[in-house]
Amino acid sequence: METTEEQTSEFDRGIALAERPGEPDSYEGHLGAGWQVAAAVNGGLLLATVGNALRRAFQRDGHPDPLAVSAFYLSAARPGPAVVRTEVLRRGRSMCTGTASLVQDGGAGPVERVRATATYGDLAALPSDVHTAGAPPDLPPPERCLGTEQAPPGFAANVPILERLDLRLDPDCVGWAVGKPSGRGLLQGWLRLADAREPDPLMLLLAVDALPPAAFDLGVTGWTPTLELTAYVRALPAPGWLRVRISTSHFAGGLLEEDAEVWDSTGRLVAQSRQLARAGRP
Amino acid sequence: METTEEQTSEFDRGIALAERPGEPDSYEGHLGAGWQVAAAVNGGLLLATVGNALRRAFQRDGHPDPLAVSAFYLSAARPGPAVVRTEVLRRGRSMCTGTASLVQDGGAGPVERVRATATYGDLAALPSDVHTAGAPPDLPPPERCLGTEQAPPGFAANVPILERLDLRLDPDCVGWAVGKPSGRGLLQGWLRLADAREPDPLMLLLAVDALPPAAFDLGVTGWTPTLELTAYVRALPAPGWLRVRISTSHFAGGLLEEDAEVWDSTGRLVAQSRQLARAGRP
């Protein structure tokens, strides 16, 4: 189906892929400068991009949705052309598993940016029972949370992705932005795409890595590049705001884990993730 | 270095690999019947086996330790011969990343059991600072916890791996064994290898998947096969008992996540993991 640029959202254009003629299971995309954090393209956008390639590989088998995706970030992706190649590992009745590799021209030749493995299925076909011991973050309404336009001057200047997102952080979790981290390692807030494109499983792959690092709340400043991130998509999200909570508990040896939970507007957990990231000293 | 069978532990024999002559980056092992859970070889033993192959690939570069390992379980592994093939994705100064594939003869041809991707480094070379918001499980001493020899008759009969482990479960977490699950989705206990072989990073890959499923404590009985498991090894473990806590919070659509924390005898978090597993209804 052809759609014009006017009809598609920024996010759908951001993860768009075209089949490479004569190269089966190979796709070409363009990583937009608008999805950068500092000089690198955001890891969540990369996850959604490789997730989009695997969706194309598996949706014809009736397995359109990522259930579990693990990505290793091998080198920082830059704005510009990218090629994604997929390989099917297993086609099952209820689930399929495959790998996707995102590669860019590194100047002296192709350089792999991301290697992902993922299991796909059909979220709509799963049994409807839900038992959860957790609860969505307890947040003030979006209009009483802090949008990035209220961030200190210069905060968003180096983070173009913030313009693609409507992110409203819990005022109780933003002390780090004025030099007063709480030390809890916790950030939470409301999230939707700035152009109001509704959430779906691929957008959830962006959502799990869309907030500022939880490490900021430990007083760790600067870039915390992800080494590995695993996301589980647990349900099809309802339209509307998402609530996202990220937290970190163990900082050691210059590495920390960050857990994310994404809850939809009906109060259902729709995605969870954990990543291992590298950071300076707190 | 050649060692005789008498000199090595059950675990080291369980994950032993021999290079396949003329096939670089290809190893042959034998999955022992003693590591089974029901008809399948335990996922933690498989994780340690592929981890052993990647260790051989990376230790000559000074990166002997798994930092992050993600494994997708594609089909149930059976006792018998297995081949592990590794591929290097990236060699860096402080870390290397590669993949490992474990394959067995499925009767009608080779069948992939596990596809893992992992980043290796040198845990001893990481900075020594530790900041943790967590704490090891609060357990009665091992002699007041419940060993598997105290399990109800028949419980261990189908789970040969329990003979390889010295597992002492917190008496407060074993109601499920007599039909009274607590509903918390929590199990914790002391763990070491039955032959007293001390923990190391590869043994931690076994430890994160060595307890009965946390789902048992929700009243979910039967097999809960792992779809994906990601383990982070956070530090070199000290000799002695490990304390392991596993928990699950979100059961939905026949799938549940299970988180594990492994703490060493000095009270340091040495490994953490999360897996997505399939289960019946609670």
XYZ file of C-alpha atoms in Angstrom:
564
model
C 0.000 0.000 0.000
C 1.395 3.368 -1.002
C 0.808 6.258 1.337
C 1.844 9.830 0.882
C 4.047 11.593 3.389
C 1.024 13.582 4.549
C -0.832 10.410 5.477
C 1.860 8.813 7.579
C 3.134 9.776 10.975
C 6.658 10.880 11.758
C 7.188 7.548 13.481
C 6.002 5.474 10.513
C 8.273 7.469 8.227
C 11.087 7.054 10.755
C 10.923 3.251 10.644
C 9.897 2.921 6.976
C 11.678 0.251 4.952
C 11.722 -0.521 1.237
C 12.527 -3.957 -0.128
C 15.849 -4.082 -1.929
C 15.209 -5.346 -5.433
C 16.791 -8.715 -6.042
C 17.826 -9.109 -2.399
C 15.230 -11.141 -0.537
C 14.869 -10.402 3.184
C 16.819 -7.183 2.751
C 15.393 -3.711 3.328
C 16.571 -0.153 2.965
C 15.658 2.668 5.305
C 16.791 6.140 6.212
C 17.514 6.996 9.826
C 16.240 10.510 10.375
C 18.269 13.210 12.112
C 15.089 14.004 14.020
C 15.454 10.810 16.056
C 18.885 11.571 17.427
C 20.061 11.771 21.011
C 23.288 13.753 20.762
C 25.145 12.342 17.708
C 23.514 8.898 17.734
C 20.122 7.711 16.572
C 17.945 6.668 19.530
C 18.105 2.973 20.409
C 14.320 2.661 20.644
C 13.896 3.934 17.099
C 16.476 1.385 15.943
C 14.626 -1.358 17.825
C 11.369 -0.362 16.124
C 13.131 -0.280 12.750
C 14.521 -3.812 13.017
C 11.161 -4.787 14.516
C 9.476 -3.429 11.392
C 11.713 -5.570 9.174
C 10.874 -8.712 11.156
C 7.194 -7.787 11.081
C 7.387 -7.871 7.304
C 9.124 -11.235 7.461
C 6.520 -12.796 9.750
C 3.173 -11.088 9.208
C 2.384 -13.184 6.140
C 2.544 -16.219 8.447
C 0.007 -14.632 10.766
C 2.629 -13.545 13.314
C 2.684 -9.759 12.998
C 3.630 -8.803 16.557
C 6.936 -8.766 18.417
C 6.575 -10.779 21.646
C 10.236 -10.714 22.664
C 13.018 -8.700 21.035
C 16.634 -8.631 22.164
C 19.018 -6.159 20.543
C 22.758 -5.756 20.936
C 23.982 -2.269 20.053
C 27.345 -2.753 18.371
C 28.146 0.794 17.293
C 26.395 4.177 17.353
C 23.972 4.598 14.432
C 24.141 7.882 12.534
C 21.443 9.690 10.539
C 21.402 8.467 6.951
C 20.817 5.314 4.936
C 20.673 1.944 6.651
C 20.165 -1.617 5.443
C 18.325 -4.235 7.496
C 18.713 -7.923 6.687
C 16.520 -10.559 8.280
C 16.976 -14.292 8.704
C 14.294 -16.743 9.806
C 15.451 -19.153 12.506
C 12.210 -20.984 13.148
C 8.669 -20.885 11.834
C 6.237 -22.384 14.322
C 2.488 -22.688 14.481
C 1.978 -19.994 17.100
C 5.335 -18.191 17.011
C 8.252 -17.455 14.692
C 11.806 -16.465 15.578
C 14.315 -14.592 13.454
C 17.259 -12.247 13.484
C 17.714 -8.790 12.016
C 20.939 -6.933 11.404
C 21.058 -3.180 10.828
C 24.117 -2.019 8.905
C 25.363 1.393 7.775
C 28.242 2.510 5.639
C 30.912 3.428 8.145
C 33.146 5.210 5.635
C 35.673 2.379 5.357
C 32.940 -0.188 4.653
C 29.741 -1.559 6.140
C 29.485 -1.433 9.922
C 26.879 -3.369 11.886
C 24.959 -1.133 14.288
C 22.403 -3.508 15.775
C 21.981 -7.275 15.899
C 18.531 -8.276 17.077
C 16.812 -11.592 17.631
C 13.077 -11.723 18.108
C 10.092 -14.000 18.524
C 6.886 -12.901 16.822
C 3.314 -14.023 17.319
C -0.232 -12.713 17.220
C -1.074 -10.683 20.317
C -4.760 -10.583 19.363
C -4.877 -14.376 19.401
C -3.476 -14.855 22.908
C -5.840 -15.867 25.715
C -7.366 -12.831 27.386
C -6.595 -13.657 31.012
C -4.441 -11.134 32.871
C -2.984 -11.524 36.357
C -0.654 -8.780 37.426
C 0.927 -7.939 40.750
C 1.976 -4.529 39.458
C 0.150 -1.288 38.867
C 0.614 1.608 36.482
C 2.652 4.545 37.756
C 0.664 6.851 39.978
C 0.956 10.144 38.091
C -0.620 13.584 38.227
C -2.701 14.207 35.086
C -0.651 15.040 31.973
C -1.448 18.765 32.216
C 0.144 18.848 35.662
C 3.281 16.982 34.562
C 6.318 18.597 32.986
C 6.668 18.722 29.212
C 10.079 19.077 27.649
C 9.241 22.683 26.743
C 9.521 23.332 30.482
C 13.019 21.808 30.695
C 15.958 24.032 31.640
C 17.360 26.030 28.692
C 19.609 23.929 26.487
C 18.368 20.594 27.852
C 16.469 19.627 24.715
C 18.839 21.335 22.267
C 20.998 18.264 21.797
C 18.101 15.799 21.829
C 16.024 16.234 18.656
C 13.963 13.113 19.433
C 12.197 15.081 22.175
C 10.384 17.047 19.424
C 8.882 13.792 18.124
C 7.502 12.875 21.540
C 4.883 14.321 23.833
C 6.559 13.385 27.098
C 5.209 14.652 30.429
C 7.403 13.716 33.353
C 6.139 13.338 36.894
C 7.252 16.546 38.675
C 8.345 14.356 41.583
C 11.006 12.714 39.356
C 12.787 15.624 37.700
C 15.068 16.995 40.419
C 18.054 15.801 38.362
C 17.198 18.416 35.711
C 18.112 21.123 38.217
C 21.055 19.299 39.748
C 19.097 17.584 42.499
C 18.747 13.891 41.640
C 16.676 11.956 44.172
C 19.052 9.000 44.226
C 16.114 6.603 43.758
C 16.977 5.885 40.102
C 13.347 6.377 39.054
C 11.668 8.331 36.241
C 8.055 8.129 35.197
C 5.657 10.019 33.040
C 3.065 10.124 30.275
C 4.145 9.420 26.714
C 2.562 9.681 23.296
C 3.866 10.621 19.871
C 3.838 14.371 19.251
C 1.723 13.957 16.103
C -0.793 11.841 18.066
C -0.105 8.664 16.076
C -1.607 5.965 18.306
C 0.550 3.303 19.965
C 0.977 -0.155 18.459
C 3.500 -2.922 19.175
C 6.269 -1.281 17.104
C 5.708 2.065 18.799
C 6.078 0.272 22.149
C 9.604 -0.728 21.073
C 10.336 2.990 20.860
C 8.529 3.729 24.121
C 10.723 1.435 26.241
C 13.797 3.535 25.389
C 12.286 7.001 24.960
C 12.723 8.584 28.392
C 15.904 10.229 29.656
C 18.122 7.632 31.360
C 17.066 6.549 34.862
C 20.744 7.021 35.701
C 20.152 10.791 35.637
C 18.204 10.334 38.875
C 21.328 8.792 40.436
C 23.348 11.864 39.501
C 24.977 10.117 36.547
C 25.091 12.681 33.774
C 26.029 12.330 30.155
C 25.394 9.630 27.656
C 24.595 6.107 28.854
C 24.887 3.974 25.702
C 22.876 0.763 25.696
C 24.832 -2.457 25.291
C 21.805 -4.745 25.188
C 18.072 -4.250 25.482
C 15.350 -6.888 25.686
C 11.725 -5.856 25.278
C 8.637 -7.991 25.813
C 5.409 -6.747 24.243
C 2.652 -8.157 26.456
C -0.529 -6.842 24.831
C -1.893 -4.684 22.015
C -2.006 -1.165 23.454
C -5.264 0.769 23.591
C -5.315 4.220 21.966
C -4.288 7.193 24.059
C -1.577 8.083 26.515
C 0.970 5.552 27.682
C 2.389 5.617 31.173
C 6.071 4.694 31.371
C 8.119 3.953 34.461
C 11.872 3.347 34.263
C 14.121 2.439 37.137
C 17.623 1.251 37.906
C 18.722 -0.600 41.029
C 22.262 -1.820 40.475
C 25.092 0.406 39.334
C 28.433 -1.374 39.465
C 31.638 -1.472 37.504
C 30.498 1.336 35.227
C 27.426 -0.622 34.112
C 23.795 -0.388 35.140
C 20.559 -2.087 34.249
C 17.448 -0.081 33.466
C 13.982 -1.617 33.638
C 11.005 -0.082 31.844
C 7.306 -0.743 32.162
C 4.779 0.650 29.695
C 1.096 0.761 30.636
C -1.705 1.736 28.273
C -4.692 4.039 28.804
C -6.806 1.171 30.151
C -4.240 0.446 32.864
C -2.862 -2.689 31.253
C 0.837 -3.519 31.153
C 1.628 -3.590 27.426
C 5.429 -3.744 27.386
C 8.352 -4.290 29.698
C 12.050 -4.092 29.006
C 15.446 -4.325 30.603
C 18.668 -2.918 29.258
C 22.316 -2.956 30.284
C 23.994 0.399 29.751
C 27.408 1.860 30.258
C 27.833 5.013 32.328
C 30.332 7.159 34.117
C 30.572 7.286 37.882
C 27.573 8.549 39.871
C 44.987 -28.125 29.322
C 43.893 -31.723 29.667
C 42.101 -32.711 32.833
C 40.861 -36.119 33.796
C 37.251 -36.764 34.586
C 38.175 -37.098 38.272
C 39.550 -33.575 38.323
C 36.572 -31.801 36.838
C 33.193 -31.107 38.303
C 29.888 -32.411 36.998
C 29.146 -28.885 35.759
C 32.421 -28.541 33.863
C 31.844 -31.910 32.237
C 28.264 -30.873 31.491
C 29.330 -27.813 29.492
C 32.558 -29.287 28.056
C 33.209 -28.618 24.384
C 35.796 -30.002 21.980
C 36.909 -28.134 18.871
C 35.744 -29.793 15.685
C 38.806 -30.518 13.574
C 38.865 -28.448 10.394
C 35.822 -26.409 11.420
C 36.919 -23.168 13.029
C 34.561 -21.678 15.635
C 32.698 -24.973 15.853
C 32.534 -27.152 18.956
C 31.110 -30.499 19.912
C 29.577 -31.309 23.269
C 27.356 -33.893 24.867
C 24.263 -32.805 26.763
C 24.001 -35.066 29.776
C 20.790 -36.789 30.810
C 21.619 -35.674 34.348
C 20.764 -32.066 33.445
C 17.223 -32.752 32.332
C 13.980 -31.250 33.542
C 11.368 -33.736 32.364
C 12.362 -34.677 28.780
C 14.328 -31.494 28.004
C 17.800 -30.373 28.985
C 17.651 -27.415 31.413
C 17.830 -23.987 29.792
C 20.459 -22.729 32.217
C 22.791 -25.586 31.320
C 22.292 -24.737 27.638
C 23.013 -21.072 28.376
C 26.233 -22.032 30.151
C 27.177 -24.330 27.254
C 26.827 -21.651 24.589
C 28.483 -19.262 27.059
C 31.415 -21.653 27.247
C 31.770 -21.633 23.453
C 31.800 -17.827 23.356
C 34.268 -17.763 26.223
C 36.650 -19.773 24.071
C 36.080 -17.359 21.205
C 36.793 -14.251 23.280
C 39.143 -15.161 26.118
C 42.215 -14.931 23.904
C 41.281 -11.267 23.381
C 41.213 -10.704 27.136
C 37.409 -10.837 27.329
C 36.697 -14.075 29.155
C 33.466 -13.179 30.927
C 29.853 -12.957 29.763
C 28.463 -9.523 30.627
C 25.136 -9.870 28.790
C 23.752 -13.017 27.183
C 20.405 -13.307 25.438
C 19.193 -16.738 24.348
C 16.153 -17.726 22.328
C 15.054 -21.305 22.916
C 13.859 -22.593 19.565
C 13.166 -26.236 20.371
C 13.603 -28.526 23.365
C 17.159 -29.889 23.660
C 17.521 -33.607 24.304
C 20.344 -35.508 26.012
C 23.009 -36.451 23.476
C 25.503 -34.845 21.097
C 25.260 -31.160 20.284
C 27.241 -28.819 18.070
C 27.818 -25.150 18.952
C 28.931 -22.703 16.283
C 30.059 -19.192 17.146
C 30.328 -16.042 15.060
C 32.084 -12.846 16.084
C 30.048 -9.695 15.450
C 32.377 -7.124 16.937
C 35.759 -7.082 18.631
C 36.230 -3.974 20.740
C 38.878 -2.771 23.124
C 36.891 -3.421 26.287
C 34.112 -5.715 25.016
C 33.380 -8.226 22.258
C 30.013 -9.394 20.933
C 29.189 -12.626 19.170
C 26.510 -15.193 18.514
C 26.338 -18.897 19.295
C 24.006 -21.472 17.848
C 23.424 -24.856 19.480
C 22.227 -27.534 17.075
C 21.280 -31.187 17.505
C 20.356 -33.917 15.097
C 16.570 -33.948 15.139
C 16.222 -37.238 13.275
C 15.257 -35.669 9.958
C 18.261 -33.346 9.988
C 19.909 -30.706 12.162
C 17.573 -28.697 14.414
C 18.601 -25.475 16.116
C 17.877 -25.554 19.852
C 19.281 -22.234 21.028
C 20.373 -19.020 19.348
C 22.310 -16.777 21.695
C 23.945 -13.395 21.336
C 26.350 -12.162 23.969
C 28.739 -9.406 24.924
C 31.901 -10.470 26.728
C 34.396 -8.457 28.725
C 36.701 -8.756 31.711
C 34.788 -8.528 34.986
C 38.034 -8.271 36.967
C 38.992 -5.143 35.015
C 35.778 -3.207 35.687
C 35.864 -0.322 38.176
C 35.159 -1.522 41.713
C 32.417 0.923 42.678
C 29.059 -0.629 43.588
C 25.819 1.234 44.255
C 22.809 -0.951 44.769
C 19.291 -0.228 45.934
C 18.596 -3.924 46.398
C 19.550 -6.441 49.038
C 20.112 -10.177 49.029
C 17.127 -12.337 49.942
C 16.560 -12.568 53.666
C 16.817 -16.326 54.250
C 17.065 -18.663 57.201
C 20.482 -20.390 57.253
C 20.860 -23.228 54.718
C 20.429 -25.912 57.367
C 16.991 -24.514 58.201
C 15.894 -24.303 54.548
C 14.376 -27.160 52.589
C 16.572 -29.363 50.428
C 15.089 -31.282 47.545
C 15.468 -34.511 49.555
C 12.640 -33.107 51.683
C 10.353 -32.560 48.690
C 7.103 -34.523 48.434
C 7.570 -38.055 47.028
C 7.870 -38.034 43.258
C 8.666 -34.327 43.012
C 12.308 -34.803 42.085
C 11.812 -38.032 40.138
C 11.298 -36.293 36.822
C 13.923 -33.608 37.421
C 17.390 -35.190 37.359
C 19.077 -31.762 37.447
C 18.105 -31.484 41.111
C 20.746 -34.132 41.907
C 23.441 -31.846 40.461
C 22.399 -28.951 42.677
C 22.416 -28.282 46.384
C 19.286 -26.152 46.513
C 17.777 -25.079 49.830
C 14.496 -23.260 49.439
C 13.157 -20.758 51.937
C 10.440 -22.654 53.877
C 8.256 -19.561 53.496
C 8.191 -20.050 49.683
C 7.335 -23.707 49.219
C 3.591 -23.885 49.883
C 3.068 -24.707 46.202
C 4.833 -28.059 46.764
C 1.905 -29.140 48.959
C -0.786 -27.509 46.834
C -0.798 -24.182 48.665
C 0.874 -21.570 46.433
C 1.149 -18.156 48.086
C 0.093 -16.275 44.967
C 3.065 -13.913 45.349
C 5.014 -15.492 42.476
C 8.176 -15.625 44.569
C 10.778 -18.331 45.255
C 14.111 -17.899 46.966
C 16.811 -20.032 48.410
C 20.450 -20.996 48.730
C 22.192 -22.592 45.766
C 25.497 -24.272 45.124
C 26.597 -27.166 42.971
C 26.175 -30.549 44.673
C 29.855 -31.399 44.182
C 30.864 -28.057 45.741
C 32.411 -26.707 42.536
C 32.638 -22.966 43.249
C 30.613 -20.414 41.264
C 32.111 -18.528 38.336
C 30.460 -16.496 35.563
C 29.464 -19.592 33.541
C 27.970 -21.257 36.602
C 25.917 -18.078 37.159
C 24.332 -18.673 33.738
C 23.089 -21.974 35.136
C 22.059 -20.390 38.447
C 19.622 -17.899 36.891
C 17.503 -20.783 35.555
C 18.069 -23.473 38.181
C 15.126 -23.005 40.548
C 11.629 -24.389 40.016
C 9.519 -21.874 38.060
C 8.234 -18.873 40.014
C 4.928 -19.657 38.290
C 4.528 -22.613 40.685
C 3.895 -20.048 43.422
C 0.987 -18.689 41.366
C -0.551 -22.136 41.202
C 0.620 -22.692 37.628
C 1.786 -26.277 37.480
C 3.565 -28.168 34.761
C 6.286 -27.175 32.388
C 6.890 -23.478 31.656
C 9.232 -23.523 28.661
C 11.425 -20.467 28.246
C 11.045 -18.521 25.016
C 13.824 -16.025 25.714
C 16.191 -15.403 28.603
C 18.616 -12.536 29.066
C 21.244 -12.734 31.799
C 23.594 -10.003 32.965
C 26.650 -11.097 34.940
C 27.491 -8.143 37.142
C 30.546 -9.334 39.083
C 32.870 -12.281 39.654
C 31.184 -14.333 42.392
C 32.983 -15.069 45.655
C 33.300 -18.741 46.673
C 30.487 -20.249 48.706
C 26.736 -20.289 48.700
C 24.727 -18.196 46.271
C 21.386 -16.711 47.219
C 18.840 -16.706 44.402
C 15.512 -14.923 44.280
C 13.092 -15.402 41.392
C 9.786 -13.638 40.939
C 7.055 -13.057 38.410
C 4.640 -10.142 38.332
C 2.760 -10.256 35.042
C 0.963 -13.337 33.796
C -1.129 -12.592 30.709
C -2.086 -14.310 27.514
C -0.426 -17.551 28.575
C 2.956 -15.851 28.959
C 4.817 -14.649 32.014
C 8.126 -13.014 32.752
C 10.410 -14.327 35.463
C 13.139 -12.186 37.009
C 16.101 -13.713 38.843
C 18.696 -12.148 41.094
C 21.796 -14.027 42.210
C 23.801 -12.758 45.180
C 27.144 -14.174 46.299
C 28.392 -15.068 49.767
C 29.688 -11.521 50.327
C 26.227 -10.058 49.681
C 27.026 -8.699 46.237
C 24.627 -8.949 43.297
C 26.532 -11.083 40.799
C 23.878 -11.861 38.180
C 20.383 -10.859 37.194
C 18.133 -12.232 34.496
C 14.707 -11.989 32.983
C 12.949 -14.602 30.911
C 9.680 -14.849 29.030
C 8.043 -18.237 29.451
C 4.912 -19.945 28.283
C 2.528 -21.463 30.798
C -0.928 -22.839 31.263
C -3.596 -20.968 33.170
C -3.052 -20.195 36.853
